[in-house]
């Protein structure tokens, strides 16, 4: 007999989207905070690939020349910036998925996943961009600022409001493909695991099994998304550190092959576990609120799935 669980709210209600937003903020902010040292190394490898040529030598150079505290430089931008982005990304994704499932009833579920994640990411990156502008400068320019508190007024004084959004288009170029691939891969991975490996409905599995599926699908989604979005990530770091004035100039200076390979190992090492933990924390919060874990078909996608 299925155990009845108390829910704080019903799915697809305003309270549900609120829980998803708060869950996204907490999961994204904390996981990005934990991997700040890897992010510091990644950004420096992108800006100065000769000096920081590998993970081990890069960490050694940062520790030797700038001290252990340098590995946590930009932590506030990571925590608050990616927390805000995560809230918008997860909360709006759930909202747009419900909206498009009802409006675009003749479209298959993959198209709905793509459109929902892209719509959410547009708003999420607008929220993230000012924090990212400060974070990258703090991590690669030790004399720029210590963090957000002194970084925001300094950047506004020197570059004005446009300085905060100079990297918005490259940020969209990095995060839109990542988000589209990440959410779609996650959704299809969850569906595949239940249908072809576990061979049970999600509702018939324990909460521990459901969270295990979340972790497996999350890692697959993060690794695939990291490869797809790596070129734009390299361009963002180049523009913020004035190695190039625009996207075309950055591509010309970096080279096509380097766009796909520069800092890719450390980025996969960084993104895979981060996305896995984000989905795990996010779904744990949903489970604690009596809600089902993410992924797989819900009642709003049943009709859309018939045409896929």
PDB file of N, CA and C in Angstrom, residues 1-5 207:
ATOM      1  N   UNK A   1       0.850  -1.206   0.000  1.00  0.00           N
ATOM      2  CA  UNK A   1       0.000   0.000   0.000  1.00  0.00           C
ATOM      3  C   UNK A   1       0.877   1.244   0.000  1.00  0.00           C
ATOM      4  N   UNK A   2       0.566   2.157  -0.897  1.00  0.00           N
ATOM      5  CA  UNK A   2       1.410   3.357  -1.019  1.00  0.00           C
ATOM      6  C   UNK A   2       1.246   4.252   0.203  1.00  0.00           C
ATOM      7  N   UNK A   3       2.349   4.711   0.711  1.00  0.00           N
ATOM      8  CA  UNK A   3       2.348   5.559   1.904  1.00  0.00           C
ATOM      9  C   UNK A   3       1.986   6.989   1.529  1.00  0.00           C
ATOM     10  N   UNK A   4       1.005   7.540   2.227  1.00  0.00           N
ATOM     11  CA  UNK A   4       0.601   8.921   1.967  1.00  0.00           C
ATOM     12  C   UNK A   4       1.561   9.871   2.663  1.00  0.00           C
ATOM     13  N   UNK A   5       2.014  10.909   1.940  1.00  0.00           N
ATOM     14  CA  UNK A   5       2.959  11.863   2.511  1.00  0.00           C
ATOM     15  C   UNK A   5       2.342  13.250   2.525  1.00  0.00           C
ATOM     16  N   UNK A 207      12.338   6.687  -1.810  1.00  0.00           N
ATOM     17  CA  UNK A 207      12.931   8.018  -1.954  1.00  0.00           C
ATOM     18  C   UNK A 207      14.445   7.922  -2.149  1.00  0.00           C
TER      19      UNK A 207
END
